[in-house]
Coordinates of C-alpha atoms and ligand atoms in Angstrom, one line a residue:
M14 CA 0.0 0.3 -0.2
K15 CA 1.5 3.0 -0.8
R16 CA 2.2 5.6 2.2
I17 CA 0.0 8.6 2.8
Q18 CA 2.4 10.3 4.8
G19 CA 6.2 10.2 3.4
W20 CA 7.0 8.3 0.3
G21 CA 6.6 4.9 -1.5
N22 CA 5.1 1.2 -0.2
S23 CA 4.6 0.8 3.6
S24 CA 5.7 -2.3 3.4
I25 CA 9.5 -1.1 2.6
D26 CA 11.3 0.7 5.1
Y27 CA 14.9 2.1 5.4
P28 CA 16.3 2.1 8.2
V29 CA 19.2 4.9 9.7
P30 CA 22.1 2.6 10.6
D31 CA 23.3 4.0 14.7
P32 CA 27.3 5.2 13.3
A33 CA 24.6 7.2 11.0
R34 CA 22.8 8.5 13.9
A35 CA 25.9 9.9 15.6
Y36 CA 27.1 11.7 12.2
L37 CA 24.3 13.6 11.8
E38 CA 23.9 14.4 15.6
K39 CA 27.5 15.5 15.3
V40 CA 26.9 17.7 12.1
V41 CA 23.2 19.2 13.0
G42 CA 22.8 18.5 16.2
L43 CA 20.5 16.3 18.2
P44 CA 17.0 16.4 16.9
H45 CA 13.8 17.2 18.8
K46 CA 11.7 13.9 19.3
L47 CA 8.5 15.2 17.2
P48 CA 4.6 13.9 17.5
I49 CA 3.2 12.6 14.1
I50 CA -0.4 13.5 13.4
S51 CA -2.0 10.0 12.9
V52 CA -3.7 9.3 9.4
A53 CA -7.3 8.9 11.0
D54 CA -6.6 12.8 12.0
L55 CA -6.1 13.9 9.0
I56 CA -9.1 12.3 7.5
K57 CA -11.1 14.5 9.9
K58 CA -9.8 17.5 8.7
V59 CA -11.4 16.7 5.2
P60 CA -14.8 18.7 4.6
P61 CA -17.4 17.8 2.8
S62 CA -17.3 18.0 -0.9
R63 CA -18.9 20.4 -3.0
L64 CA -18.8 18.4 -6.0
P65 CA -21.8 17.8 -7.9
V66 CA -22.4 13.9 -8.2
H67 CA -20.8 11.8 -10.9
P68 CA -20.5 7.7 -11.7
L69 CA -16.8 8.1 -12.0
I70 CA -16.2 10.2 -9.0
T71 CA -15.6 9.3 -5.5
T72 CA -16.1 11.1 -2.7
D73 CA -14.1 9.2 0.0
P74 CA -12.3 11.4 2.2
E75 CA -9.5 8.6 2.5
D76 CA -9.0 9.1 -1.1
R77 CA -9.4 12.7 -1.7
L78 CA -6.5 12.8 1.1
R79 CA -4.4 10.5 -0.8
H80 CA -4.3 12.9 -3.6
A81 CA -4.0 16.2 -1.7
R82 CA -0.4 16.6 -1.7
G83 CA 2.8 15.1 -3.3
Q84 CA 6.4 15.0 -2.1
S85 CA 7.6 18.7 -1.8
L86 CA 8.9 19.3 1.4
N87 CA 5.6 21.5 2.1
D88 CA 3.7 18.8 1.4
W89 CA 5.7 16.7 4.0
V90 CA 5.1 19.8 6.7
D91 CA 1.2 19.2 5.6
M92 CA 0.9 15.4 6.0
Y93 CA 2.9 14.7 8.8
D94 CA 2.4 17.4 11.2
G95 CA -1.4 18.3 10.1
L96 CA -1.5 21.6 8.4
V97 CA -2.8 20.2 5.3
D98 CA -5.8 22.5 4.7
S99 CA -7.0 22.0 1.0
F100 CA -8.1 18.9 -0.8
P101 CA -9.6 17.7 -3.7
D102 CA -13.4 17.4 -3.9
G103 CA -13.4 14.4 -5.6
V104 CA -11.0 11.4 -7.0
A105 CA -12.0 9.8 -10.9
Y106 CA -10.2 6.6 -11.9
P107 CA -11.0 7.2 -15.6
E108 CA -9.9 3.8 -17.3
T109 CA -10.5 5.2 -20.9
D110 CA -10.0 8.7 -23.2
D111 CA -13.6 9.0 -23.9
Q112 CA -13.9 8.6 -19.8
V113 CA -11.5 11.3 -19.5
R114 CA -13.3 13.4 -22.4
D115 CA -16.4 12.8 -20.1
L116 CA -14.8 14.2 -16.9
I117 CA -13.5 17.8 -18.8
Q118 CA -16.8 18.1 -20.0
Y119 CA -18.5 17.6 -16.8
A120 CA -15.6 20.4 -15.0
L121 CA -17.0 22.7 -17.9
N122 CA -20.1 22.7 -17.1
A123 CA -19.5 22.7 -13.3
G124 CA -16.7 24.8 -13.2
V125 CA -14.7 22.4 -11.8
N126 CA -11.0 22.6 -11.3
L127 CA -9.0 19.6 -12.8
I128 CA -6.1 18.3 -11.6
P129 CA -4.2 15.2 -13.2
Y130 CA -2.4 12.8 -10.6
G131 CA 0.1 10.1 -12.0
G132 CA 2.1 8.4 -9.3
G133 CA 1.8 11.9 -7.0
S134 CA 5.6 11.9 -7.0
S135 CA 5.8 16.1 -7.8
V136 CA 8.3 18.0 -5.4
V137 CA 7.1 21.2 -6.8
G138 CA 3.6 21.2 -5.6
H139 CA 1.7 20.7 -8.9
L140 CA -1.0 18.4 -6.9
T141 CA -2.0 21.1 -4.5
P142 CA -5.3 21.9 -4.7
P143 CA -6.1 25.8 -4.8
H144 CA -7.3 27.1 -1.2
D145 CA -10.2 29.0 -2.1
G146 CA -12.2 29.4 -5.3
P147 CA -14.0 26.5 -7.4
P148 CA -14.4 22.7 -6.3
T149 CA -11.4 20.5 -7.1
L150 CA -11.5 17.1 -8.9
S151 CA -8.3 14.8 -9.0
V152 CA -8.1 12.9 -11.8
D153 CA -6.4 9.8 -10.9
L154 CA -4.8 7.8 -14.4
G155 CA -3.8 5.1 -12.3
K156 CA -6.0 2.8 -13.9
M157 CA -4.8 3.6 -17.5
S158 CA -1.8 1.6 -18.2
R159 CA -2.1 -0.4 -20.9
L160 CA 0.2 -1.1 -23.9
V161 CA -1.4 0.0 -26.4
D162 CA 0.8 -1.2 -29.6
L163 CA 3.6 -1.9 -29.6
N164 CA 5.6 -1.3 -33.2
E165 CA 8.6 -3.6 -33.7
D166 CA 9.6 -2.1 -36.9
N167 CA 9.2 1.0 -35.8
F168 CA 11.0 0.8 -32.5
E169 CA 7.7 2.7 -31.1
A170 CA 5.4 2.0 -28.0
T171 CA 2.3 3.7 -27.4
F172 CA 1.1 3.4 -23.6
Q173 CA -2.1 4.9 -21.6
A174 CA -0.1 7.9 -20.0
G175 CA -1.3 6.5 -16.3
V176 CA 1.1 3.4 -16.4
N177 CA 4.3 4.0 -14.0
G178 CA 7.8 2.7 -14.3
P179 CA 7.8 -1.0 -13.3
Q180 CA 4.7 -1.5 -15.4
L181 CA 5.7 -0.3 -18.1
E182 CA 9.0 -1.6 -18.4
A183 CA 7.3 -4.9 -17.2
Q184 CA 5.2 -5.2 -20.8
L185 CA 7.9 -4.1 -22.9
E186 CA 10.7 -6.4 -21.2
K187 CA 7.6 -9.1 -22.7
H188 CA 9.0 -8.3 -25.9
G189 CA 13.0 -7.9 -25.5
F190 CA 12.5 -4.1 -25.5
I191 CA 12.9 -1.2 -23.0
L192 CA 12.3 2.2 -22.5
G193 CA 15.1 3.1 -20.1
H194 CA 13.4 5.9 -18.5
F195 CA 14.6 5.4 -14.8
P196 CA 14.0 8.6 -12.3
Q197 CA 14.4 8.3 -8.6
S198 CA 10.7 8.0 -8.0
W199 CA 10.1 5.0 -10.8
E200 CA 8.1 2.8 -8.9
Y201 CA 5.5 5.2 -8.7
S202 CA 5.9 8.1 -11.2
S203 CA 3.9 8.1 -14.2
L204 CA 4.2 8.3 -18.0
G205 CA 1.9 11.7 -18.3
G206 CA 3.7 12.7 -14.9
W207 CA 7.2 12.3 -17.0
I208 CA 6.1 13.9 -20.0
V209 CA 4.2 17.0 -18.5
T210 CA 7.2 17.8 -16.4
R211 CA 10.2 17.3 -18.5
S212 CA 11.6 14.6 -16.1
V213 CA 15.0 13.2 -16.5
G214 CA 15.7 9.4 -15.8
Q215 CA 19.2 8.3 -13.9
Q216 CA 20.2 6.6 -17.2
S217 CA 19.3 9.6 -19.9
Y218 CA 22.8 9.8 -20.9
H219 CA 22.4 6.4 -22.7
Y220 CA 18.6 6.6 -23.5
G221 CA 17.7 10.2 -23.7
R222 CA 15.7 12.5 -21.3
I223 CA 11.9 12.4 -22.0
E224 CA 11.9 15.1 -24.3
P225 CA 14.1 12.6 -27.5
L226 CA 12.1 9.8 -25.9
F227 CA 8.5 11.1 -26.5
A228 CA 7.5 10.9 -30.4
S229 CA 4.4 11.5 -30.1
G230 CA 0.6 11.6 -27.6
H231 CA -2.9 12.1 -27.6
L232 CA -4.5 14.3 -25.1
E233 CA -7.9 15.4 -24.3
T234 CA -8.2 19.5 -23.4
P235 CA -10.9 21.9 -23.0
S236 CA -11.1 22.8 -26.2
G237 CA -11.3 19.1 -27.3
P238 CA -9.3 16.2 -28.7
M239 CA -5.7 16.6 -29.7
D240 CA -3.4 14.1 -31.8
L241 CA 0.0 15.0 -31.8
P242 CA 1.9 14.8 -35.3
H243 CA 3.2 11.2 -35.6
I244 CA 6.5 11.8 -37.6
P245 CA 10.1 11.1 -36.9
K246 CA 11.3 14.6 -37.5
S247 CA 9.8 17.2 -38.7
A248 CA 10.2 21.4 -40.0
A249 CA 7.2 22.1 -40.5
G250 CA 7.4 25.2 -38.2
P251 CA 7.4 24.9 -34.3
D252 CA 7.0 21.2 -32.1
L253 CA 3.5 21.1 -30.9
R254 CA 5.2 18.1 -28.7
H255 CA 7.5 20.9 -27.1
L256 CA 4.2 22.8 -25.8
V257 CA 2.6 19.4 -24.2
L258 CA 6.4 18.5 -22.2
G259 CA 6.5 20.8 -19.2
S260 CA 3.0 21.8 -19.5
E261 CA 2.6 20.6 -16.1
A262 CA -1.6 19.7 -16.8
R263 CA -2.2 23.4 -18.1
M264 CA -3.2 22.4 -21.4
G265 CA -5.0 18.9 -20.9
I266 CA -5.0 15.6 -19.7
V267 CA -2.2 13.7 -21.6
T268 CA -4.1 10.2 -22.3
Q269 CA -1.6 8.0 -25.2
A270 CA 1.9 8.5 -25.4
T271 CA 3.7 6.9 -28.3
M272 CA 7.7 6.5 -26.8
R273 CA 10.3 5.6 -28.7
I274 CA 11.9 2.0 -27.3
R275 CA 15.0 0.2 -27.8
R276 CA 16.3 -3.3 -27.6
L277 CA 17.0 -4.6 -24.3
P278 CA 21.0 -4.5 -24.0
E279 CA 23.2 -7.0 -24.0
E280 CA 24.8 -5.9 -20.7
E281 CA 24.5 -3.7 -17.7
H282 CA 27.1 -2.4 -15.1
F283 CA 27.8 0.0 -12.8
Y284 CA 31.3 0.8 -11.5
A285 CA 33.0 3.7 -9.1
A286 CA 35.9 5.9 -9.7
F287 CA 37.4 8.2 -7.0
F288 CA 39.1 11.6 -7.6
P289 CA 41.1 13.7 -4.8
D290 CA 38.8 16.8 -4.7
F291 CA 35.5 17.9 -6.2
E292 CA 37.4 19.9 -9.0
T293 CA 39.6 17.3 -10.5
G294 CA 36.5 15.1 -10.6
A295 CA 34.6 18.0 -12.3
T296 CA 37.2 18.6 -15.0
A297 CA 37.2 14.7 -15.6
V298 CA 33.7 14.7 -15.6
R299 CA 33.4 17.7 -18.5
K300 CA 35.9 15.8 -20.2
I301 CA 33.8 12.5 -20.3
A302 CA 31.2 14.4 -21.4
Q303 CA 33.2 16.0 -24.3
S304 CA 34.7 13.5 -25.5
E305 CA 31.7 11.8 -25.6
L306 CA 32.1 8.4 -24.1
A307 CA 29.7 5.7 -24.7
L308 CA 28.5 5.4 -20.6
S309 CA 24.6 5.7 -19.9
M310 CA 25.2 7.2 -16.5
V311 CA 27.8 9.8 -15.1
R312 CA 27.2 10.7 -11.4
L313 CA 29.7 12.4 -9.0
S314 CA 29.1 13.3 -5.5
D315 CA 31.1 16.1 -3.8
A316 CA 33.5 15.0 -0.9
M317 CA 30.6 15.6 1.8
E318 CA 28.1 14.0 -0.3
T319 CA 30.5 11.0 -1.1
E320 CA 31.4 11.0 3.1
T321 CA 27.5 10.6 3.8
T322 CA 26.8 8.1 1.5
F323 CA 29.4 6.4 3.2
Q324 CA 27.9 6.9 6.5
L325 CA 24.6 5.9 5.7
S326 CA 25.6 2.9 4.7
G327 CA 25.6 0.6 7.3
E328 CA 28.8 -0.8 6.4
E329 CA 30.7 0.9 9.0
T330 CA 33.6 -2.0 9.0
L331 CA 33.7 -2.2 4.6
V332 CA 34.1 2.0 4.8
N333 CA 36.6 2.2 7.1
I334 CA 38.3 -1.1 5.3
A335 CA 37.5 1.0 2.0
K336 CA 38.9 4.9 3.5
K337 CA 42.3 3.1 4.2
G338 CA 42.4 1.9 1.1
L339 CA 41.9 4.9 -0.4
N340 CA 43.6 7.1 1.1
L341 CA 47.2 4.9 1.0
F342 CA 46.2 5.6 -2.9
G343 CA 45.9 9.8 -2.3
Q344 CA 42.6 9.8 -2.5
G345 CA 42.1 11.3 1.4
A346 CA 39.4 13.6 3.0
E347 CA 38.2 15.9 0.4
R348 CA 37.7 12.5 -2.4
C349 CA 34.8 12.5 -4.1
M350 CA 33.1 9.1 -5.4
L351 CA 31.9 8.9 -9.3
I352 CA 29.1 6.4 -10.2
Y353 CA 29.0 5.7 -13.9
G354 CA 26.8 3.1 -16.0
L355 CA 27.8 1.1 -18.7
T356 CA 24.6 -0.1 -21.0
G357 CA 25.4 -1.8 -24.5
S358 CA 26.8 -4.6 -26.1
K359 CA 30.3 -6.2 -24.1
A360 CA 32.4 -4.5 -26.9
E361 CA 30.7 -0.9 -26.9
N362 CA 31.0 -1.4 -22.9
R363 CA 34.5 -2.9 -22.8
L364 CA 35.8 0.1 -24.8
A365 CA 33.4 2.7 -23.2
D366 CA 35.3 1.6 -20.0
R367 CA 38.8 1.7 -21.2
Q368 CA 38.2 5.1 -22.5
L369 CA 36.9 6.5 -19.0
S370 CA 39.6 4.7 -17.3
H371 CA 42.4 6.4 -19.3
I372 CA 40.5 10.2 -18.7
V373 CA 40.1 9.3 -14.8
R374 CA 43.7 8.0 -14.5
S375 CA 44.9 11.1 -15.8
H376 CA 43.0 13.2 -13.2
Q377 CA 44.5 11.8 -10.4
G378 CA 41.6 9.3 -10.2
M379 CA 41.1 5.9 -8.9
M380 CA 38.8 3.1 -10.9
V381 CA 37.0 1.1 -8.0
K382 CA 35.4 -1.9 -10.1
F383 CA 33.8 -3.9 -7.5
Y384 CA 30.8 -3.5 -4.8
L385 CA 30.4 0.4 -5.4
G386 CA 28.6 0.6 -8.5
E387 CA 26.3 -2.4 -8.0
A388 CA 25.6 -1.6 -4.4
W389 CA 24.4 2.0 -5.6
M390 CA 22.4 0.6 -8.7
K391 CA 20.8 -2.2 -6.1
K392 CA 19.8 0.6 -4.0
R393 CA 18.6 3.2 -6.3
F394 CA 14.9 3.3 -5.7
L395 CA 15.4 2.4 -1.6
T396 CA 17.4 5.1 -1.1
P397 CA 14.4 7.7 -1.4
Y398 CA 13.1 6.1 1.8
L399 CA 15.6 6.7 3.9
R400 CA 13.9 10.6 3.8
N401 CA 10.6 9.0 6.1
T402 CA 13.2 7.3 8.3
L403 CA 15.0 10.6 8.7
W404 CA 11.9 12.8 8.8
E405 CA 11.0 10.9 11.8
L406 CA 13.9 10.7 13.5
G407 CA 13.3 14.4 13.1
Y408 CA 15.2 16.0 10.3
A409 CA 13.8 17.6 7.3
L410 CA 15.7 16.9 3.7
D411 CA 14.5 18.4 0.6
T412 CA 16.6 18.6 -2.7
L413 CA 17.1 21.2 -5.1
E414 CA 18.5 21.2 -8.7
T415 CA 19.8 23.5 -11.4
A416 CA 21.9 23.0 -15.1
L417 CA 24.7 25.4 -15.8
P418 CA 27.1 25.6 -18.6
W419 CA 30.6 24.0 -17.4
D420 CA 32.3 27.8 -17.5
K421 CA 29.6 28.4 -13.9
L422 CA 28.9 24.9 -12.7
Q423 CA 32.0 25.1 -10.4
D424 CA 31.0 28.6 -9.1
G425 CA 27.6 28.3 -9.2
R426 CA 27.6 25.2 -6.8
K427 CA 29.9 26.8 -4.3
A428 CA 27.7 29.8 -4.5
I429 CA 24.3 27.3 -4.2
L430 CA 25.8 25.3 -1.2
H431 CA 27.3 28.7 0.5
A432 CA 23.6 29.9 0.3
I433 CA 21.9 27.3 1.7
S434 CA 24.7 26.5 4.6
Y435 CA 24.2 30.1 5.6
A436 CA 20.3 30.6 5.4
L437 CA 19.9 29.5 9.0
E438 CA 22.7 31.0 10.8
A439 CA 20.5 34.1 12.7
E440 CA 18.5 30.5 14.0
N441 CA 22.1 29.1 14.5
E442 CA 20.9 25.8 13.2
P443 CA 23.6 24.1 11.5
V444 CA 22.5 23.0 8.1
L445 CA 24.1 19.3 6.1
V446 CA 24.0 20.3 2.5
F447 CA 25.7 18.3 -0.3
S448 CA 25.9 17.8 -3.7
H449 CA 26.4 16.0 -7.6
I450 CA 26.8 16.5 -11.1
S451 CA 23.9 14.0 -12.2
H452 CA 23.4 15.0 -16.2
V453 CA 26.2 15.6 -18.3
Y454 CA 26.1 17.3 -21.6
T455 CA 28.8 18.7 -23.8
N456 CA 27.9 22.1 -22.9
G457 CA 27.1 22.0 -19.1
G458 CA 25.5 20.0 -16.3
S459 CA 22.7 19.3 -13.4
M460 CA 24.0 20.1 -10.8
Y461 CA 21.8 18.5 -7.8
V462 CA 21.9 19.1 -4.3
T463 CA 20.6 17.8 -1.0
Y464 CA 20.1 19.9 2.6
L465 CA 19.3 18.1 5.8
Y466 CA 18.0 20.2 9.0
R467 CA 16.3 19.8 12.1
R468 CA 12.7 20.0 12.2
A469 CA 11.3 22.3 14.8
E470 CA 9.2 21.9 17.5
D471 CA 6.6 24.2 15.5
P472 CA 5.3 23.2 11.9
Q473 CA 5.3 26.4 10.8
E474 CA 8.8 27.1 11.9
T475 CA 10.4 23.8 9.9
L476 CA 8.7 25.3 7.0
A477 CA 10.1 28.7 7.6
R478 CA 13.4 27.0 7.6
W479 CA 13.0 25.3 4.9
I480 CA 11.8 28.7 2.9
K481 CA 14.5 30.5 3.9
M482 CA 16.6 27.9 2.2
K483 CA 14.8 27.7 -0.8
T484 CA 14.9 31.3 -1.6
A485 CA 18.1 31.7 -0.8
A486 CA 19.5 29.1 -3.0
S487 CA 16.9 29.9 -5.8
Q488 CA 18.2 33.4 -6.0
R489 CA 22.0 32.1 -6.0
I490 CA 20.4 30.0 -8.9
T491 CA 19.1 32.6 -11.0
Q492 CA 21.8 35.3 -10.5
M493 CA 24.0 32.9 -11.5
G494 CA 22.0 32.3 -14.9
G495 CA 20.8 28.8 -14.1
T496 CA 17.7 27.4 -15.0
I497 CA 15.3 26.8 -11.6
S498 CA 14.6 23.3 -12.7
H499 CA 16.7 20.5 -14.5
Q500 CA 14.1 17.8 -14.3
H501 CA 11.4 18.5 -11.1
G502 CA 9.3 21.4 -12.9
V503 CA 7.7 24.4 -11.9
G504 CA 4.7 24.0 -10.0
L505 CA 4.2 26.4 -7.4
D506 CA 7.6 26.5 -5.5
H507 CA 9.2 27.2 -8.7
K508 CA 6.7 29.7 -9.9
P509 CA 8.2 33.1 -9.2
F510 CA 11.5 32.3 -10.8
L511 CA 10.3 31.2 -13.8
H512 CA 10.5 34.7 -15.6
F513 CA 13.9 34.7 -15.3
E514 CA 14.9 32.0 -17.5
K515 CA 11.6 32.7 -20.1
G516 CA 11.7 36.6 -20.4
M517 CA 8.7 38.3 -20.6
A518 CA 7.9 37.4 -24.0
G519 CA 8.4 34.1 -23.2
M520 CA 5.9 34.3 -20.5
D521 CA 2.9 35.9 -23.0
I522 CA 3.4 33.1 -25.0
I523 CA 2.9 30.1 -22.7
R524 CA 0.3 32.4 -20.9
N525 CA -1.6 33.2 -24.5
T526 CA -1.0 29.3 -25.3
I527 CA -2.7 27.9 -22.1
S528 CA -5.5 30.3 -22.4
T529 CA -5.8 29.2 -26.1
V530 CA -6.3 25.6 -25.1
D531 CA -8.0 26.3 -21.7
P532 CA -9.8 29.7 -21.9
N533 CA -12.1 28.4 -18.6
G534 CA -9.3 27.8 -16.8
I535 CA -10.3 25.1 -15.2
M536 CA -6.4 22.8 -16.2
N537 CA -4.6 22.8 -12.5
T538 CA -5.0 26.7 -11.9
G539 CA -2.3 28.6 -10.5
K540 CA 0.4 25.9 -11.3
L541 CA 3.5 26.9 -13.5
I542 CA 2.3 30.3 -14.5
D543 CA -0.1 33.2 -12.9
H544 CA -2.9 34.4 -15.5
D545 CA -2.3 38.2 -14.3
Ligands
LIG605 C1 11.7 10.3 -4.4 C2 11.9 11.0 -5.4 C3 12.9 11.2 -6.6 C4 12.5 11.8 -8.0 N1 13.5 11.5 -8.6 C5 13.5 12.3 -10.2 C6 14.3 12.0 -11.1 O1 15.5 11.4 -10.7 N2 14.3 12.6 -11.7 C7 12.8 13.3 -12.4 O2 13.0 13.8 -13.2 N3 12.0 13.9 -11.4 C8 12.2 13.0 -10.0 N4 11.3 13.4 -9.0 C9 10.4 13.8 -9.5 C10 8.8 13.1 -9.8 O3 9.4 12.2 -9.8 C11 8.6 13.6 -11.4 O4 8.4 15.0 -11.7 C12 7.9 13.0 -12.5 O5 7.8 13.0 -13.8 C13 5.9 13.3 -11.8 O6 5.6 12.3 -12.4 P1 4.2 11.6 -11.5 O7 3.6 10.7 -12.7 O8 4.4 11.1 -10.2 O9 3.3 13.2 -11.4 P2 2.4 13.7 -10.7 O10 3.7 13.8 -9.3 O11 1.2 12.9 -10.3 O12 2.1 14.9 -11.1 C14 3.3 15.8 -11.8 C15 2.3 17.1 -12.8 O13 2.1 16.4 -13.6 C16 0.6 16.1 -13.9 N5 0.4 15.5 -14.7 C17 0.2 14.3 -14.2 N6 -0.5 13.1 -15.2 C18 -0.5 13.6 -16.2 C19 -1.3 13.4 -17.5 N7 -1.4 12.3 -18.0 N8 -1.5 14.4 -18.2 C20 -1.4 15.9 -17.5 N9 -0.8 15.9 -16.6 C21 -0.6 15.0 -16.0 C22 -0.2 16.4 -12.6 O14 -1.5 17.3 -12.7 C23 1.2 17.8 -12.3 O15 0.8 19.0 -12.1 C24 11.6 12.7 -8.3 C25 10.7 12.4 -6.9 C26 10.6 11.8 -5.6 C27 9.4 11.8 -4.8

């Protein structure tokens, strides 16, 4: 069963090992023991529904609570501390395009705000119903998970857009194919959600981000059905797919998507390497990207993330042995870990590995071909469960991300980490903050930042601390010319910063496009962009 409070399946836990607790207490302080509101008490907060009756809609309070929030830090405070104060008035679980169309017509007739719900994994406030205004209907696409068509000639598969990661890959694997889109939320996040938030999978370096994978699709919009052209490539004017990508449900509901797929790879491996410091590691990673090595993933952690990964692994003895070994080879306290993936044929992988090893060694790096890479791979969808245990211990954890050109990435990283580290100086609250480069391009890379701090006794204060850090980091990102989001999207949390990237003309184009498709403003009102 999916958790109502926190991330993931309620049968899965990721305990914080004792040495890791001691480490966190040393770095950020002793956590407060805080109560957690019960789900029963949360359900009591759900008000009566304002929706007219419809056969596809349930107004069950637990269903409405389950669809009230996503996974933003804000959402967590709401759900764990009981601050949640806006709920969808009902939830519908359509199974066909016709039913989606019917729900849109119902919303138009009754003046209802619609919020499509994929996996509920949004981390930027995409799913929060407005506090006032018309009633809200959550349209959960979880029952739309079928493989509609597999075209082996074209290497394309059409899915209903509510399909989640495991369901999608299981259906393709039976036929020897793979999409290869693996965001860390893969267990729950959905194809439709990936498309409208421009998601990026961990192995995007090989498989591509969602943009190139999305070949075509079908939407139900308030102005009627919309089929995207289905052509391998077109020079006939602007590409309509790019209006849908990143539209965050403002233009309608994606009901089907045709995706470019590949044959399953012959083999796949994940390995590690170490560099003596972040600057050297980042230079090597840039060289790797610009040499266009055939890797599937590159992820360079900074020294603090490397150390924290060691501490949270629960493998104290192994870590101590590893550190001694690394020290002997010149990888001391500032060591940074690179995890890389090889996905393809044996021959391609062997060649890429040899080329990478050459770059690593010429940047004072050291290859580690056992345990670490495979351990990272095995735990990659489990790691987010740590956020639950940390929260219950008394620590709040959030992440943010950007992309910057190579010539700004190192300074940008320092500035962002500095902004977060000192945002709670007035409260004398230390923050554990670390980062990694995880998606690389020939002209730049993405920077993913994790920050951990103590929850306050007053949940409003926990929120206030988060707002300070998030705002300080977002300001620094936009000052540096970085994007406010490389992969999570805009939602509510990043909305105030969108105009820095798009400019005023760009904002008008987005606004006018939404208004053309949705003149009555019934689709996910208030997210992505304001209308005044
Ligand atoms: C633990 C964790 C790890 C994550 N890791 C990554 C990562 O590695 N890479 C990454 O890119 N993101 C990541 N994210 C963010 C999140 O998973 C992505 O934004 C994802 O694409 C959201 O998909 P979803 O199906 O869960 O959408 P939801 O959260 O359900 O919805 C997000 C938005 O999409 C809209 N929407 C959903 N389905 C449709 C549809 N069919 N038609 C129209 N609108 C729709 C919703 O209305 C909402 O506005 C992570 C989140 C978590 C919690």
